[in-house]
Coordinates of C-alpha atoms in Angstrom, one line a residue:
X1451 CA -60.2 68.1 55.4
X1452 CA -58.6 71.8 55.0
X1453 CA -58.3 72.9 50.8
X1454 CA -54.7 72.5 51.3
X1455 CA -54.4 68.4 51.3
X1456 CA -56.6 68.8 47.9
X1457 CA -54.1 71.6 46.1
X1458 CA -51.4 69.7 46.9
X1459 CA -52.9 66.3 46.3
X1460 CA -53.7 67.7 42.8
X1461 CA -50.6 69.5 42.2
X1462 CA -48.5 66.6 42.7
X1463 CA -50.9 64.3 40.6
X1464 CA -49.7 67.1 37.2
X1465 CA -46.0 67.0 38.4
X1466 CA -46.0 70.8 39.1
X1467 CA -44.9 72.7 42.3
X1468 CA -46.4 75.5 44.5
X1469 CA -45.7 78.3 45.1
X1470 CA -46.9 80.1 48.4
X1471 CA -46.8 83.9 48.1
X1472 CA -46.7 85.9 52.1
X1473 CA -48.4 89.6 52.1
X1474 CA -48.4 90.8 55.2
X1475 CA -51.7 91.6 56.4
X1476 CA -52.8 95.7 56.2
X1477 CA -50.0 96.4 54.2
X1478 CA -49.3 99.2 52.7
X1479 CA -52.9 99.4 53.9
X1480 CA -55.8 97.3 54.4
X1481 CA -57.2 98.0 50.8
X1482 CA -53.5 97.9 49.4
X1483 CA -53.4 94.4 50.6
X1484 CA -56.7 92.9 50.2
X1485 CA -56.8 93.6 46.8
X1486 CA -53.6 92.1 46.6
X1487 CA -54.6 89.3 47.8
X1488 CA -57.4 88.7 44.8
X1489 CA -55.2 89.4 42.4
X1490 CA -53.0 86.5 43.3
X1491 CA -54.4 84.0 42.4
X1492 CA -54.4 85.0 38.6
X1493 CA -51.4 85.7 39.7
X1494 CA -50.5 81.9 39.9
X1495 CA -50.8 81.7 43.9
X1496 CA -51.3 78.0 45.0
X1497 CA -51.4 78.9 49.0
X1498 CA -51.3 82.1 49.9
X1499 CA -50.4 83.3 53.6
X1500 CA -50.7 85.8 54.9
X1501 CA -49.1 87.3 57.9
X1502 CA -50.7 89.2 60.8
X1503 CA -48.4 92.0 62.5
X1504 CA -46.9 92.0 65.9
X1505 CA -44.9 94.6 67.6
X1506 CA -41.5 92.0 68.4
X1507 CA -41.2 89.7 65.2
X1508 CA -37.7 88.2 65.8
X1509 CA -38.0 85.9 63.0
X1510 CA -38.1 89.1 60.8
X1511 CA -35.9 90.2 58.6
X1512 CA -36.2 94.4 57.8
X1513 CA -38.4 94.3 54.5
X1514 CA -41.3 92.4 56.6
X1515 CA -40.4 94.0 60.1
X1516 CA -41.3 97.0 58.4
X1517 CA -43.9 95.8 56.8
X1518 CA -45.2 94.9 60.3
X1519 CA -44.6 98.2 61.3
X1520 CA -46.5 99.9 58.9
X1521 CA -49.4 97.6 59.2
X1522 CA -49.5 98.4 63.2
X1523 CA -49.4 102.6 62.4
X1524 CA -52.2 101.6 59.9
X1525 CA -54.9 99.2 62.5
X1526 CA -54.3 96.2 61.5
X1527 CA -55.3 94.1 63.9
X1528 CA -55.3 88.9 63.8
X1529 CA -59.1 90.0 63.8
X1530 CA -58.7 92.4 61.0
X1531 CA -56.3 90.0 59.0
X1532 CA -59.2 87.5 59.3
X1533 CA -61.8 89.6 58.1
X1534 CA -59.9 90.2 54.5
X1535 CA -59.3 86.1 54.5
X1536 CA -63.4 86.0 54.6
X1537 CA -64.4 88.8 52.5
X1538 CA -61.6 86.5 49.8
X1539 CA -64.3 83.6 49.9
X1540 CA -67.5 86.2 49.8
X1541 CA -65.6 87.0 46.0
X1542 CA -65.9 83.8 45.6
X1543 CA -61.8 82.7 45.7
X1544 CA -60.6 79.4 46.7
X1545 CA -56.8 79.3 47.2
X1546 CA -55.7 78.3 50.1
X1547 CA -55.0 80.8 52.9
X1548 CA -52.9 80.6 55.7
X1549 CA -52.0 82.5 58.4
X1550 CA -48.6 83.5 60.3
X1551 CA -47.0 85.5 62.5
X1552 CA -46.5 84.9 66.6
X1553 CA -48.2 83.6 69.9
X1554 CA -49.3 86.6 71.4
X1555 CA -51.6 88.1 68.8
X1556 CA -53.5 85.0 69.1
X1557 CA -53.2 84.2 72.8
X1558 CA -54.7 87.3 73.3
X1559 CA -57.7 86.9 70.8
X1560 CA -58.1 84.1 72.9
X1561 CA -60.4 80.3 72.5
X1562 CA -62.1 80.7 69.7
X1563 CA -59.8 81.8 67.6
X1564 CA -59.1 78.3 65.6
X1565 CA -62.4 77.5 64.9
X1566 CA -63.1 82.1 64.3
X1567 CA -60.6 81.3 61.4
X1568 CA -62.2 78.6 59.8
X1569 CA -64.5 80.0 59.9
X1570 CA -63.7 83.5 57.9
X1571 CA -61.8 80.5 55.3
X1572 CA -58.8 80.1 56.8
X1573 CA -57.1 77.1 56.3
X1574 CA -54.1 76.9 58.7
X1575 CA -51.7 78.3 61.1
X1576 CA -47.8 78.7 61.1
X1577 CA -46.9 80.6 64.9
X1578 CA -43.2 81.3 64.3
X1579 CA -42.2 81.2 68.0
X1580 CA -44.4 79.0 69.6
X1581 CA -42.4 75.6 69.9
X1582 CA -44.3 72.3 69.8
X1583 CA -43.7 71.6 73.6
X1584 CA -45.8 74.9 74.5
X1585 CA -48.0 74.2 71.5
X1586 CA -50.5 71.7 72.7
X1587 CA -53.7 73.2 73.7
X1588 CA -53.9 75.4 71.0
X1589 CA -53.2 72.0 69.0
X1590 CA -56.5 70.9 70.5
X1591 CA -57.9 73.7 69.8
X1592 CA -56.9 74.1 65.6
X1593 CA -57.4 69.9 65.6
X1594 CA -61.2 70.2 66.7
X1595 CA -62.3 73.7 64.0
X1596 CA -59.9 71.0 61.4
X1597 CA -56.7 73.9 60.9
X1598 CA -53.8 72.9 60.3
X1599 CA -51.3 73.4 62.3
X1600 CA -47.6 74.4 59.8
X1601 CA -45.1 73.3 61.3
X1602 CA -41.0 74.8 61.1
X1603 CA -37.9 72.8 61.1
X1604 CA -34.7 74.8 60.1
X1605 CA -31.0 73.3 59.4
X1606 CA -30.4 73.7 62.9
X1607 CA -33.3 71.7 64.5
X1608 CA -31.9 68.8 66.5
X1609 CA -32.7 65.7 64.9
X1610 CA -33.8 64.1 68.7
X1611 CA -36.1 67.3 68.0
X1612 CA -37.4 66.6 64.8
X1613 CA -40.0 64.0 65.9
X1614 CA -41.2 66.5 67.9
X1615 CA -42.2 68.8 65.1
X1616 CA -43.3 66.1 62.7
X1617 CA -45.9 64.3 64.9
X1618 CA -47.5 68.0 66.2
X1619 CA -46.9 69.0 62.0
X1620 CA -50.2 69.1 59.5
X1621 CA -51.3 70.3 55.9
X1622 CA -47.5 71.0 55.0
X1623 CA -44.5 71.1 56.6
X1624 CA -42.4 74.4 56.6
X1625 CA -38.7 74.0 56.1
X1626 CA -36.4 77.0 56.3
X1627 CA -33.9 76.8 54.2
X1628 CA -31.6 79.4 55.9
X1629 CA -30.6 79.6 59.4
X1630 CA -31.3 83.6 60.9
X1631 CA -34.6 86.0 60.1
X1632 CA -36.6 86.2 56.3
X1633 CA -35.1 87.5 53.9
X1634 CA -31.4 87.0 55.7
X1635 CA -29.3 85.9 52.6
X1636 CA -29.8 83.2 49.7
X1637 CA -30.2 79.2 50.4
X1638 CA -27.9 76.5 49.3
X1639 CA -28.8 74.1 47.0
X1640 CA -27.4 71.2 47.6
X1641 CA -28.1 71.5 51.3
X1642 CA -31.8 71.8 50.9
X1643 CA -31.6 69.5 48.6
X1644 CA -30.3 67.9 51.9
X1645 CA -31.7 68.2 54.6
X1646 CA -35.4 67.4 52.1
X1647 CA -34.2 64.3 51.6
X1648 CA -34.0 63.5 54.8
X1649 CA -37.2 65.2 56.0
X1650 CA -38.7 62.5 52.9
X1651 CA -37.6 59.8 54.5
X1652 CA -39.2 60.7 58.3
X1653 CA -42.5 62.2 57.0
X1654 CA -45.3 62.1 53.6
X1655 CA -46.3 65.5 54.9
X1656 CA -46.1 68.5 51.4
X1657 CA -42.6 69.9 52.5
X1658 CA -42.3 74.0 51.6
X1659 CA -39.4 75.7 51.7
X1660 CA -39.0 79.0 52.4
X1661 CA -36.5 81.9 54.2
X1662 CA -33.9 83.0 51.2
X1663 CA -36.0 82.9 47.8
X1664 CA -35.4 86.2 46.5
X1665 CA -35.8 85.6 42.6
X1666 CA -37.4 83.6 40.3
X1667 CA -33.9 81.4 39.9
X1668 CA -33.6 80.8 43.5
X1669 CA -37.3 80.4 43.2
X1670 CA -36.7 77.1 40.5
X1671 CA -33.8 75.8 42.5
X1672 CA -35.8 75.8 45.6
X1673 CA -38.8 73.3 43.2
X1674 CA -36.3 71.0 42.4
X1675 CA -36.4 69.3 45.4
X1676 CA -39.1 71.3 47.4
X1677 CA -43.4 70.3 47.5
X1678 CA -43.7 74.2 47.4
X1679 CA -42.1 77.2 47.7
X1680 CA -42.2 80.7 49.6
X1681 CA -41.3 84.0 48.7
X1682 CA -41.6 86.7 51.0
X1683 CA -39.1 89.2 51.8
X1684 CA -39.0 90.2 47.8
X1685 CA -42.7 90.1 47.1
X1686 CA -43.2 92.3 50.3
X1687 CA -39.9 95.0 49.4
X1688 CA -40.9 94.9 45.7
X1689 CA -45.0 96.1 47.0
X1690 CA -42.8 99.0 49.2
X1691 CA -40.6 99.8 46.5
X1692 CA -42.5 99.7 43.0
X1693 CA -46.4 99.1 44.0
X1694 CA -48.9 96.5 43.7
X1695 CA -48.5 96.1 39.5
X1696 CA -45.0 95.3 40.4
X1697 CA -45.6 93.0 42.2
X1698 CA -48.3 91.1 41.3
X1699 CA -45.0 90.5 38.0
X1700 CA -42.9 89.1 40.1
X1701 CA -45.4 87.0 41.5
X1702 CA -46.2 86.5 37.8
X1703 CA -42.7 85.1 37.2
X1704 CA -41.6 83.0 40.1
X1705 CA -45.1 81.3 39.5
X1706 CA -44.3 80.6 36.3
X1707 CA -40.6 79.5 37.4
X1708 CA -41.7 77.1 40.4
X1709 CA -44.0 75.4 38.1
X1710 CA -41.7 74.9 35.1
X1711 CA -43.0 76.8 32.9
X1712 CA -40.6 79.4 30.3
X1713 CA -36.7 79.5 31.5
X1714 CA -35.6 81.9 33.5
X1715 CA -32.2 84.3 33.8

């Protein structure tokens, strides 16, 4: 069992939703991204997604795509991203960590990827461009190693494919709240609620909502429906424009909104 299950169980018992920030490993450089990773639990993160960069990030909007390019220019790799996670664990942090990226770096890493990721301290994996029908080999390795495979469902996922997605999902289900690339537009509250309600009829996995959630207001709205709220582009953009402390301030604000604390405007 990964750290994800007890984390979601605890939050459910407390009547709270999970805040899941995304950062790009190596952006703007390894030291800065690692410092942010270590600081996010104190800013209210319940789970953290750490991206590993790729040269052709087809699902990423410009903000995260540019972050990936900066990371690649600085020499960031999947292995270096995993070593970031290892040092995070060595520092005593127990917050679950999800590695997120594209299939090519994972396949290039080779058959030891899943076991090495778990040994480094990762709890789950999101591979944006690997559909369930093509992932049986990686699924087997992940299952054997104890690495959760988080699957994506979108507003355009056909009903006849949902079962295939859910059959191969573990940890939680990531619902892409808007069709398109990351940071593209805002999620519509009514549509999000209806979509998540339909998914709850078919799975007992926690459901996280992401894409199009940009601030505390939209995060709190999403938390009315989802078990977790993922915020990426807004944090990555703030880091690029305003730096480390401003990013942590935004993370605290969004975390409070997701956790139902204070007021938002």
